[in-house]
mmCIF file of C-alpha atoms in Angstrom:
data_model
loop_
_atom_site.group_PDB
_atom_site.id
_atom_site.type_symbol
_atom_site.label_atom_id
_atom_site.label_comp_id
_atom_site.label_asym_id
_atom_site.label_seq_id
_atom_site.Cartn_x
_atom_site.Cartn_y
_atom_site.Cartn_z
ATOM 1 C CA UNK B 14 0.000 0.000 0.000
ATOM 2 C CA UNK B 15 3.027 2.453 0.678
ATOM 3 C CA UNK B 16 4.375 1.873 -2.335
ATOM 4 C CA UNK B 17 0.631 3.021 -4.173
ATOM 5 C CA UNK B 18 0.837 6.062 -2.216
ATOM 6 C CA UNK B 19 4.251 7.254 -2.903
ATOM 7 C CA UNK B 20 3.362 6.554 -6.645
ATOM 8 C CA UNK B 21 0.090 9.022 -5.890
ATOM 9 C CA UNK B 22 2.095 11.304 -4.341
ATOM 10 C CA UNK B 23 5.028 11.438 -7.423
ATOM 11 C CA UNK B 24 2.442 11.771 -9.926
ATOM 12 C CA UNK B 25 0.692 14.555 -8.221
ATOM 13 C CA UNK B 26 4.270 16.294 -7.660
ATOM 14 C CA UNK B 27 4.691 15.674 -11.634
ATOM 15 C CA UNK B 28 1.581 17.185 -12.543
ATOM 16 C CA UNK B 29 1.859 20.309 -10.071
ATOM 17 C CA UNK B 30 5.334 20.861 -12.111
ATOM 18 C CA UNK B 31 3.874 20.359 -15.273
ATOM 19 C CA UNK B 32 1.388 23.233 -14.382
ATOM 20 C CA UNK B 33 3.948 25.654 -12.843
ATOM 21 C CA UNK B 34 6.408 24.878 -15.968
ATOM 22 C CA UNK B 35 4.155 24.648 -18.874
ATOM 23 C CA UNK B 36 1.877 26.852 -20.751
ATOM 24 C CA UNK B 37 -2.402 26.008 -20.453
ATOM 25 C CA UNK B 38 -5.430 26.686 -21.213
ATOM 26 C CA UNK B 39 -7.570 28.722 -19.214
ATOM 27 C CA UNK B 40 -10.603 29.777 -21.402
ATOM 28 C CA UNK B 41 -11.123 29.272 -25.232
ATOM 29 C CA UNK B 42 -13.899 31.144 -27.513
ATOM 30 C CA UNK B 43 -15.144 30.766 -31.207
ATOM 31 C CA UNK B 44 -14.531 33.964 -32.810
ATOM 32 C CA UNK B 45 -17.129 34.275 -35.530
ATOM 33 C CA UNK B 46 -15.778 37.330 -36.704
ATOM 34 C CA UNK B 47 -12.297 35.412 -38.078
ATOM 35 C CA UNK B 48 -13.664 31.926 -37.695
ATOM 36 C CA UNK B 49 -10.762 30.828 -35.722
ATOM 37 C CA UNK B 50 -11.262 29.248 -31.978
ATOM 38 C CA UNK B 51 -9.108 31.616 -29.701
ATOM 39 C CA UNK B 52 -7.612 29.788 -26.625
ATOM 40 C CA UNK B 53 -6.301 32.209 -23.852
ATOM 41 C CA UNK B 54 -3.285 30.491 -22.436
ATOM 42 C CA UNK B 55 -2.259 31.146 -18.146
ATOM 43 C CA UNK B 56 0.560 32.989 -19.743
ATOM 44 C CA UNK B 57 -2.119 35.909 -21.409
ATOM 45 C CA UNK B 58 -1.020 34.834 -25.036
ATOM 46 C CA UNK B 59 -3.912 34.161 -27.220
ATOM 47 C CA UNK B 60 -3.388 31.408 -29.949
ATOM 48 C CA UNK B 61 -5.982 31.121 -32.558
ATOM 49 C CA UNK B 62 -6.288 28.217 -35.434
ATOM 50 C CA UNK B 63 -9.451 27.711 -38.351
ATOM 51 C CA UNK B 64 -11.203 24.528 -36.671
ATOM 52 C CA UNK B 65 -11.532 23.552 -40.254
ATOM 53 C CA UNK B 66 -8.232 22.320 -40.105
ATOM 54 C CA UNK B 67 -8.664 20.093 -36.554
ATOM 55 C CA UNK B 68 -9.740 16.660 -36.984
ATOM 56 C CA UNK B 69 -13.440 16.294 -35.555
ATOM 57 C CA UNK B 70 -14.113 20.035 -36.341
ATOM 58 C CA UNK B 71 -13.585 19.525 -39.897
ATOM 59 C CA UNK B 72 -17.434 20.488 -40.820
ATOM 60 C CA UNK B 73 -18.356 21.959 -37.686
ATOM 61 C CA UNK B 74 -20.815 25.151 -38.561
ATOM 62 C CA UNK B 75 -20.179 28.112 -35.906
ATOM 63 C CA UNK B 76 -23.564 27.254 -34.180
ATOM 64 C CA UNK B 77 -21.479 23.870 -32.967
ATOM 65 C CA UNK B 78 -18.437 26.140 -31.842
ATOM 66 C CA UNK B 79 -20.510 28.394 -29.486
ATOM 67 C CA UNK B 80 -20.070 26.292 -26.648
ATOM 68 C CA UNK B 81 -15.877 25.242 -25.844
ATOM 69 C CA UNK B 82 -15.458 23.444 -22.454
ATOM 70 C CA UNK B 83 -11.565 23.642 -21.431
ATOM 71 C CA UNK B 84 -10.648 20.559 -19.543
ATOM 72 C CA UNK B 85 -9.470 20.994 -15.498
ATOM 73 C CA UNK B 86 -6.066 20.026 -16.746
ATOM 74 C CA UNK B 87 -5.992 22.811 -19.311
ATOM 75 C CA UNK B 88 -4.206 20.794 -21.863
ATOM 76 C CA UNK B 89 -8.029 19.234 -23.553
ATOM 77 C CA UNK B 90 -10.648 21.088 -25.799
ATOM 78 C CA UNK B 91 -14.476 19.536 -25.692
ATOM 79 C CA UNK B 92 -16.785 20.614 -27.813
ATOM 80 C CA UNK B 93 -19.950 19.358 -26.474
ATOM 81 C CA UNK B 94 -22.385 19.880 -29.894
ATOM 82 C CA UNK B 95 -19.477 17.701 -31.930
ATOM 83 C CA UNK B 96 -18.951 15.236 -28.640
ATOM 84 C CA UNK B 97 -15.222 16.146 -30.253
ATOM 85 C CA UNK B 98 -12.000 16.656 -28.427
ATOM 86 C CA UNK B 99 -8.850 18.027 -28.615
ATOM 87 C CA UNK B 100 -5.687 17.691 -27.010
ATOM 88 C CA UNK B 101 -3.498 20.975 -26.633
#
């Protein structure tokens, strides 16, 4: 059993690192205006990329792009109208 928790307890200090070292999502938008997705990163950049060129967005209409969930991690897209997802 100590050896599970140490494990736990490596992979949570891995993941805490991960977050303090790496750039993430923290909120993402369709942008009808450019039809590009915009994802605000922790760092205040805004990337932006035409979902027309995403696998699983590939014929999404904007109506399906009004709703972007970012996952807790920050690194995962969902788009709930496609059930699509995508790994930043």
């Amino acid at each position: 059993m100590a050896e599970r928790d140490n494990e736990f307890d490596a992979a949570v200090e891995r993941a805490e690192q991960r977050r303090r070292n790496e750039p993430f999502a923290v909120a993402a938008r369709y942008d009808r205006r450019i039809g590009r997705v915009v994802v605000r990163l922790n760092t205040g950049i805004e990337i932006a990329f035409s979902p027309h060129d995403m696998q699983g967005l590939e014929r999404a209409k904007p109506v399906d792009l009004q709703e972007i969930e970012v996952s807790p991690s920050g690194y995962g897209l969902h788009f709930p109208r496609l059930d699509a997802d995508l790994y930043l």
